Structures are given as C-alpha cells and as structure tokens.
Amino acid sequence: DARVTQTPRHKVTEMGQEVTMRCQPILGHNTVFWYRQTMMQGLELLAYFRNRAPLDDSGMPKDRFSAEMPDATLATLKIQPSEPRDSAVYFCASGPQGTGRNSPLHFGNGTRLTVT
Amino acid sequence: SQQGEEDPQALSIQEGENATMNCSYKTSINNLQWYRQNSGRGLVHLILIRSNEREKHSGRLRVTLDTSKKSSSLLITASRAADTASYFCATANQAGTALIFGKGTTLSVSS
C-alpha cells in the first residue's frame, strides 16, 4: 500500500535552531503539499508544488520558512531560525494531477515539532 | 481564510447511534471531500461528492451536498468506537490547485 513518508515523526528543538522536515511523496504523484496543524488554526496550507515547481507558498512566513523539492522523491520544509510559535504538527500530502479539483490527497503521519 | 467550516466542533455519542456532521463553505465548488483523522495520524480520504451530486454513499457513510445552501453533511450510521476521530471537509481554493480544510468535528463514540 503506497504511502507518504515523513521524517522525523517528532522533533524537539530549542528556539533559534534550524529544523528540517522531510517528505517522500507517493511515487507517481506530481503534486506535493505542506500543511501545518494547530489547535487554534486548524490545518493551514503552507506551500505546494507541481512537478517539483513551487506553485504557491503564500501561506508560509517567508522570512524563516523555506520549502523545496530537490527531486521527485523528496520534499523538504525548513525553518530557520525556529520559534516557539512554530510548534505544531506539519503534514505533507501528495496527489496525482488534478488534486484540488477531483482527486483526493494522501497524507503522511506528520512531524510533531516542539520548539522550546 | 478557511473555505469550509464544520459543525459541531465536538460530538459525543454512544455506539450504535448515528453521527451527523455539517460543513458550510463560502464559494462555488467543483467538488467537496471529507477526510478522517485518527489521533496522532494523518488525514485519510473518505469520500468525494461532485457539485452535480446531491447524495453519495460509501458503506456506513452518507454524504449530502446542497449547493444552494453551500453546505454538506456527513452521516455515519450505526457508529462504532473505532469511528472515534476528527472529521474534516475540504474544498478547492479559488485557483483549483489545492485543498482547503475546515477545523473539523471531533467525534467521540463510547461503548
């Protein structure tokens, strides 16, 4: 059963440190999304890619967040420097072409980030 | 801003009862999707209903869509303890390129 893989599952770091989260999308899926989930805000769309090209990253604080797809099997979300307000669960999701219109998303199990 | 909003925020029922969750959205849609999230896990797609459909069934799930009211409902019949989870509705953003999720309904089914 194909699935989206995210690493690490948990990350605890101190304020000011760099954090890198990784995602392996499902093979053949050409759209990749990063979401952040908190109790207060729910699921927020941070950024997404199609065919490895960034489509929209307007949901991301650009001064500290960056998202890339070095290749089709790896998406990364980096926070530098991290702040306590970045504490959340970060989800990666992938989908086939048409995601957003007619196709479902497949989610990883998330990276739970705690910044102290 | 979020496209969909679920109601109620939390729902507690007994096993065997039906659970109904509602979703309201703001703009026109091509389709609406429902997802489920178990504690500590990612979201899992449950069902997609297109804008020209009024009702759709999948096992114990029944989804309705009323585009005139911009609302959808998810009914889980004969609920089980294993149905305990959060349920989210999602619709496409304006560009149709990404899904926007509501804040979800947390369902608790006790045995």
mmCIF file of C-alpha atoms in Angstrom:
data_model
loop_
_atom_site.group_PDB
_atom_site.id
_atom_site.type_symbol
_atom_site.label_atom_id
_atom_site.label_comp_id
_atom_site.label_asym_id
_atom_site.label_seq_id
_atom_site.Cartn_x
_atom_site.Cartn_y
_atom_site.Cartn_z
ATOM 1 C CA ASP A 1 0.000 0.000 0.000
ATOM 2 C CA ALA A 2 1.693 3.206 -1.193
ATOM 3 C CA ARG A 3 2.001 5.907 1.421
ATOM 4 C CA VAL A 4 3.539 9.293 2.071
ATOM 5 C CA THR A 5 6.505 9.051 4.425
ATOM 6 C CA GLN A 6 7.530 11.879 6.714
ATOM 7 C CA THR A 7 10.614 12.137 8.874
ATOM 8 C CA PRO A 8 11.208 12.737 11.672
ATOM 9 C CA ARG A 9 7.934 11.885 13.411
ATOM 10 C CA HIS A 10 8.848 14.004 16.399
ATOM 11 C CA LYS A 11 11.298 16.846 16.800
ATOM 12 C CA VAL A 12 12.077 18.861 19.913
ATOM 13 C CA THR A 13 14.429 21.765 19.475
ATOM 14 C CA GLU A 14 15.411 24.997 21.102
ATOM 15 C CA MET A 15 14.402 28.383 19.832
ATOM 16 C CA GLY A 16 16.785 29.669 17.194
ATOM 17 C CA GLN A 17 17.774 26.252 15.877
ATOM 18 C CA GLU A 18 17.274 25.125 12.310
ATOM 19 C CA VAL A 19 14.656 22.450 11.685
ATOM 20 C CA THR A 20 14.365 20.373 8.522
ATOM 21 C CA MET A 21 11.379 18.146 7.853
ATOM 22 C CA ARG A 22 11.376 15.645 5.021
ATOM 23 C CA CYS A 23 8.678 14.035 2.960
ATOM 24 C CA GLN A 24 8.698 11.228 0.428
ATOM 25 C CA PRO A 25 5.556 11.515 -1.696
ATOM 26 C CA ILE A 26 3.827 8.567 -3.299
ATOM 27 C CA LEU A 27 5.614 7.502 -6.455
ATOM 28 C CA GLY A 28 3.873 8.956 -9.479
ATOM 29 C CA HIS A 29 2.164 11.773 -7.608
ATOM 30 C CA ASN A 30 3.176 15.096 -9.088
ATOM 31 C CA THR A 31 1.653 17.476 -6.550
ATOM 32 C CA VAL A 32 3.034 17.861 -3.036
ATOM 33 C CA PHE A 33 1.577 19.969 -0.248
ATOM 34 C CA TRP A 34 2.770 21.138 3.147
ATOM 35 C CA TYR A 35 0.158 21.821 5.834
ATOM 36 C CA ARG A 36 0.531 22.890 9.436
ATOM 37 C CA GLN A 37 -1.978 21.824 12.082
ATOM 38 C CA THR A 38 -2.547 23.559 15.417
ATOM 39 C CA MET A 39 -5.477 23.531 17.793
ATOM 40 C CA MET A 40 -6.112 27.223 17.266
ATOM 41 C CA GLN A 41 -5.748 27.499 13.495
ATOM 42 C CA GLY A 42 -6.620 24.017 12.334
ATOM 43 C CA LEU A 43 -4.983 22.906 9.075
ATOM 44 C CA GLU A 44 -3.189 25.720 7.302
ATOM 45 C CA LEU A 45 -1.830 25.340 3.793
ATOM 46 C CA LEU A 46 1.792 26.477 3.775
ATOM 47 C CA ALA A 47 3.094 25.677 0.289
ATOM 48 C CA TYR A 48 2.674 23.305 -2.609
ATOM 49 C CA PHE A 49 4.456 22.054 -5.667
ATOM 50 C CA ARG A 50 3.515 20.616 -9.008
ATOM 51 C CA ASN A 51 6.098 18.682 -10.977
ATOM 52 C CA ARG A 52 8.642 19.902 -8.390
ATOM 53 C CA ALA A 53 7.991 23.564 -9.184
ATOM 54 C CA PRO A 54 6.578 25.734 -6.399
ATOM 55 C CA LEU A 55 3.031 26.799 -7.217
ATOM 56 C CA ASP A 56 2.218 28.816 -4.150
ATOM 57 C CA ASP A 57 3.982 29.459 -0.864
ATOM 58 C CA SER A 58 1.915 32.413 0.244
ATOM 59 C CA GLY A 59 0.839 30.565 3.396
ATOM 60 C CA MET A 60 4.391 30.411 4.666
ATOM 61 C CA PRO A 61 6.258 33.034 6.736
ATOM 62 C CA LYS A 62 8.947 33.653 4.132
ATOM 63 C CA ASP A 63 11.493 35.169 6.436
ATOM 64 C CA ARG A 64 12.056 31.891 8.235
ATOM 65 C CA PHE A 65 10.387 29.104 6.249
ATOM 66 C CA SER A 66 11.530 27.573 3.003
ATOM 67 C CA ALA A 67 10.176 24.638 1.015
ATOM 68 C CA GLU A 68 11.942 22.779 -1.761
ATOM 69 C CA MET A 69 11.734 19.650 -3.874
ATOM 70 C CA PRO A 70 15.291 18.636 -4.717
ATOM 71 C CA ASP A 71 13.930 15.693 -6.670
ATOM 72 C CA ALA A 72 10.637 13.916 -7.317
ATOM 73 C CA THR A 73 11.076 11.647 -4.300
ATOM 74 C CA LEU A 74 11.906 14.274 -1.699
ATOM 75 C CA ALA A 75 10.239 17.425 -0.422
ATOM 76 C CA THR A 76 11.722 19.444 2.423
ATOM 77 C CA LEU A 77 10.381 22.120 4.734
ATOM 78 C CA LYS A 78 12.958 24.108 6.618
ATOM 79 C CA ILE A 79 12.556 26.587 9.453
ATOM 80 C CA GLN A 80 15.481 28.819 10.320
ATOM 81 C CA PRO A 81 15.503 30.163 12.971
ATOM 82 C CA SER A 82 12.733 28.292 14.735
ATOM 83 C CA GLU A 83 10.466 29.992 17.270
ATOM 84 C CA PRO A 84 8.115 28.598 19.938
ATOM 85 C CA ARG A 85 5.102 29.690 17.856
ATOM 86 C CA ASP A 86 6.228 27.261 15.161
ATOM 87 C CA SER A 87 5.282 24.366 17.445
ATOM 88 C CA ALA A 88 2.708 22.355 15.527
ATOM 89 C CA VAL A 89 2.233 19.185 13.532
ATOM 90 C CA TYR A 90 3.469 19.557 9.967
ATOM 91 C CA PHE A 91 1.867 17.362 7.348
ATOM 92 C CA CYS A 92 2.998 16.531 3.878
ATOM 93 C CA ALA A 93 0.443 15.308 1.367
ATOM 94 C CA SER A 94 0.708 14.221 -2.231
ATOM 95 C CA GLY A 95 -1.744 13.725 -5.031
ATOM 96 C CA PRO A 96 -1.985 12.930 -8.710
ATOM 97 C CA GLN A 97 -2.560 15.614 -11.297
ATOM 98 C CA GLY A 98 -5.949 17.176 -10.700
ATOM 99 C CA THR A 99 -5.601 17.364 -6.948
ATOM 100 C CA GLY A 100 -7.725 20.227 -5.737
ATOM 101 C CA ARG A 101 -10.326 19.563 -8.388
ATOM 102 C CA ASN A 102 -11.217 15.896 -8.486
ATOM 103 C CA SER A 103 -8.558 13.856 -6.784
ATOM 104 C CA PRO A 104 -8.047 13.046 -3.102
ATOM 105 C CA LEU A 105 -4.914 13.869 -1.172
ATOM 106 C CA HIS A 106 -2.758 11.265 0.555
ATOM 107 C CA PHE A 107 -1.282 12.433 3.837
ATOM 108 C CA GLY A 108 1.769 11.371 5.764
ATOM 109 C CA ASN A 109 1.541 10.923 9.523
ATOM 110 C CA GLY A 110 3.162 14.264 10.191
ATOM 111 C CA THR A 111 6.124 15.681 12.059
ATOM 112 C CA ARG A 112 5.268 16.925 15.528
ATOM 113 C CA LEU A 113 7.537 19.888 16.167
ATOM 114 C CA THR A 114 8.080 21.359 19.607
ATOM 115 C CA VAL A 115 10.212 24.485 19.903
ATOM 116 C CA THR A 116 11.176 25.389 23.456
ATOM 117 C CA SER B 1 -9.383 32.186 5.430
ATOM 118 C CA GLN B 2 -10.759 28.693 5.513
ATOM 119 C CA GLN B 3 -13.222 27.662 2.880
ATOM 120 C CA GLY B 4 -15.124 25.092 4.904
ATOM 121 C CA GLU B 5 -16.333 25.178 8.471
ATOM 122 C CA GLU B 6 -17.601 22.081 10.272
ATOM 123 C CA ASP B 7 -20.336 21.984 12.839
ATOM 124 C CA PRO B 8 -20.465 20.907 15.623
ATOM 125 C CA GLN B 9 -16.875 21.259 16.806
ATOM 126 C CA ALA B 10 -17.294 18.218 19.032
ATOM 127 C CA LEU B 11 -19.813 15.393 19.162
ATOM 128 C CA SER B 12 -20.149 12.603 21.723
ATOM 129 C CA ILE B 13 -22.442 9.658 21.105
ATOM 130 C CA GLN B 14 -22.962 6.043 22.126
ATOM 131 C CA GLU B 15 -22.115 3.078 19.964
ATOM 132 C CA GLY B 16 -24.936 2.238 17.612
ATOM 133 C CA GLU B 17 -26.161 5.815 17.328
ATOM 134 C CA ASN B 18 -25.873 7.871 14.166
ATOM 135 C CA ALA B 19 -23.473 10.801 13.934
ATOM 136 C CA THR B 20 -24.142 13.798 11.724
ATOM 137 C CA MET B 21 -21.542 16.426 10.944
ATOM 138 C CA ASN B 22 -22.142 19.512 8.860
ATOM 139 C CA CYS B 23 -19.899 21.595 6.678
ATOM 140 C CA SER B 24 -20.535 25.052 5.272
ATOM 141 C CA TYR B 25 -18.405 26.660 2.615
ATOM 142 C CA LYS B 26 -18.200 30.080 1.036
ATOM 143 C CA THR B 27 -17.594 29.998 -2.694
ATOM 144 C CA SER B 28 -18.706 27.839 -5.607
ATOM 145 C CA ILE B 29 -17.165 24.391 -5.739
ATOM 146 C CA ASN B 30 -16.335 21.666 -8.208
ATOM 147 C CA ASN B 31 -16.483 19.005 -5.524
ATOM 148 C CA LEU B 32 -16.320 18.605 -1.772
ATOM 149 C CA GLN B 33 -14.284 15.995 0.055
ATOM 150 C CA TRP B 34 -14.492 14.511 3.535
ATOM 151 C CA TYR B 35 -11.471 13.253 5.442
ATOM 152 C CA ARG B 36 -10.945 11.475 8.715
ATOM 153 C CA GLN B 37 -8.035 11.858 11.128
ATOM 154 C CA ASN B 38 -7.272 9.416 13.900
ATOM 155 C CA SER B 39 -5.308 10.749 16.854
ATOM 156 C CA GLY B 40 -1.627 11.143 16.027
ATOM 157 C CA ARG B 41 -2.101 10.254 12.359
ATOM 158 C CA GLY B 42 -2.515 11.968 9.025
ATOM 159 C CA LEU B 43 -5.802 12.611 7.299
ATOM 160 C CA VAL B 44 -7.390 9.855 5.286
ATOM 161 C CA HIS B 45 -9.736 10.500 2.400
ATOM 162 C CA LEU B 46 -13.265 9.165 2.937
ATOM 163 C CA ILE B 47 -15.473 10.327 0.128
ATOM 164 C CA LEU B 48 -15.725 12.894 -2.653
ATOM 165 C CA ILE B 49 -19.019 14.342 -3.816
ATOM 166 C CA ARG B 50 -19.210 16.339 -7.022
ATOM 167 C CA SER B 51 -21.173 19.556 -7.324
ATOM 168 C CA ASN B 52 -23.788 17.900 -9.558
ATOM 169 C CA GLU B 53 -24.429 15.147 -6.998
ATOM 170 C CA ARG B 54 -26.855 15.504 -4.112
ATOM 171 C CA GLU B 55 -26.092 12.369 -2.175
ATOM 172 C CA LYS B 56 -23.423 9.708 -2.062
ATOM 173 C CA HIS B 57 -22.994 6.556 -0.025
ATOM 174 C CA SER B 58 -19.983 4.522 0.985
ATOM 175 C CA GLY B 59 -20.584 1.731 3.463
ATOM 176 C CA ARG B 60 -21.938 3.334 6.626
ATOM 177 C CA LEU B 61 -21.180 6.812 5.338
ATOM 178 C CA ARG B 62 -23.722 9.028 3.669
ATOM 179 C CA VAL B 63 -22.782 12.439 2.331
ATOM 180 C CA THR B 64 -25.214 15.056 1.095
ATOM 181 C CA LEU B 65 -24.484 18.254 -0.740
ATOM 182 C CA ASP B 66 -26.719 21.294 -1.096
ATOM 183 C CA THR B 67 -25.007 23.785 -3.374
ATOM 184 C CA SER B 68 -27.822 26.317 -2.993
ATOM 185 C CA LYS B 69 -27.075 26.480 0.734
ATOM 186 C CA LYS B 70 -23.352 25.898 0.297
ATOM 187 C CA SER B 71 -23.451 23.085 2.786
ATOM 188 C CA SER B 72 -22.704 19.398 3.097
ATOM 189 C CA SER B 73 -23.341 16.808 5.744
ATOM 190 C CA LEU B 74 -21.622 13.572 6.669
ATOM 191 C CA LEU B 75 -23.728 10.914 8.339
ATOM 192 C CA ILE B 76 -22.144 7.893 9.969
ATOM 193 C CA THR B 77 -24.758 5.258 10.704
ATOM 194 C CA ALA B 78 -24.568 2.677 13.490
ATOM 195 C CA SER B 79 -21.406 4.223 14.864
ATOM 196 C CA ARG B 80 -18.657 2.167 16.449
ATOM 197 C CA ALA B 81 -15.944 3.042 18.971
ATOM 198 C CA ALA B 82 -13.482 2.775 16.075
ATOM 199 C CA ASP B 83 -15.201 5.737 14.401
ATOM 200 C CA THR B 84 -13.757 7.987 17.106
ATOM 201 C CA ALA B 85 -11.720 10.536 15.155
ATOM 202 C CA SER B 86 -11.802 14.045 13.753
ATOM 203 C CA TYR B 87 -13.641 14.616 10.507
ATOM 204 C CA PHE B 88 -12.850 17.382 8.052
ATOM 205 C CA CYS B 89 -14.464 18.724 4.949
ATOM 206 C CA ALA B 90 -12.305 20.198 2.211
ATOM 207 C CA THR B 91 -12.865 22.188 -0.931
ATOM 208 C CA ALA B 92 -10.557 23.561 -3.590
ATOM 209 C CA ASN B 93 -9.056 27.018 -3.370
ATOM 210 C CA GLN B 94 -10.029 29.660 -5.916
ATOM 211 C CA ALA B 95 -7.387 28.508 -8.366
ATOM 212 C CA GLY B 96 -8.486 24.905 -8.033
ATOM 213 C CA THR B 97 -4.940 23.858 -7.271
ATOM 214 C CA ALA B 98 -5.076 22.952 -3.592
ATOM 215 C CA LEU B 99 -7.467 21.756 -0.912
ATOM 216 C CA ILE B 100 -8.506 23.981 1.954
ATOM 217 C CA PHE B 101 -9.742 22.277 5.111
ATOM 218 C CA GLY B 102 -12.143 23.295 7.836
ATOM 219 C CA LYS B 103 -11.253 22.981 11.512
ATOM 220 C CA GLY B 104 -13.017 19.669 11.833
ATOM 221 C CA THR B 105 -15.536 17.919 14.045
ATOM 222 C CA THR B 106 -14.153 15.719 16.796
ATOM 223 C CA LEU B 107 -16.331 12.655 17.173
ATOM 224 C CA SER B 108 -16.187 10.504 20.281
ATOM 225 C CA VAL B 109 -18.054 7.207 20.249
ATOM 226 C CA SER B 110 -18.263 5.425 23.568
ATOM 227 C CA SER B 111 -19.060 1.760 24.004
#
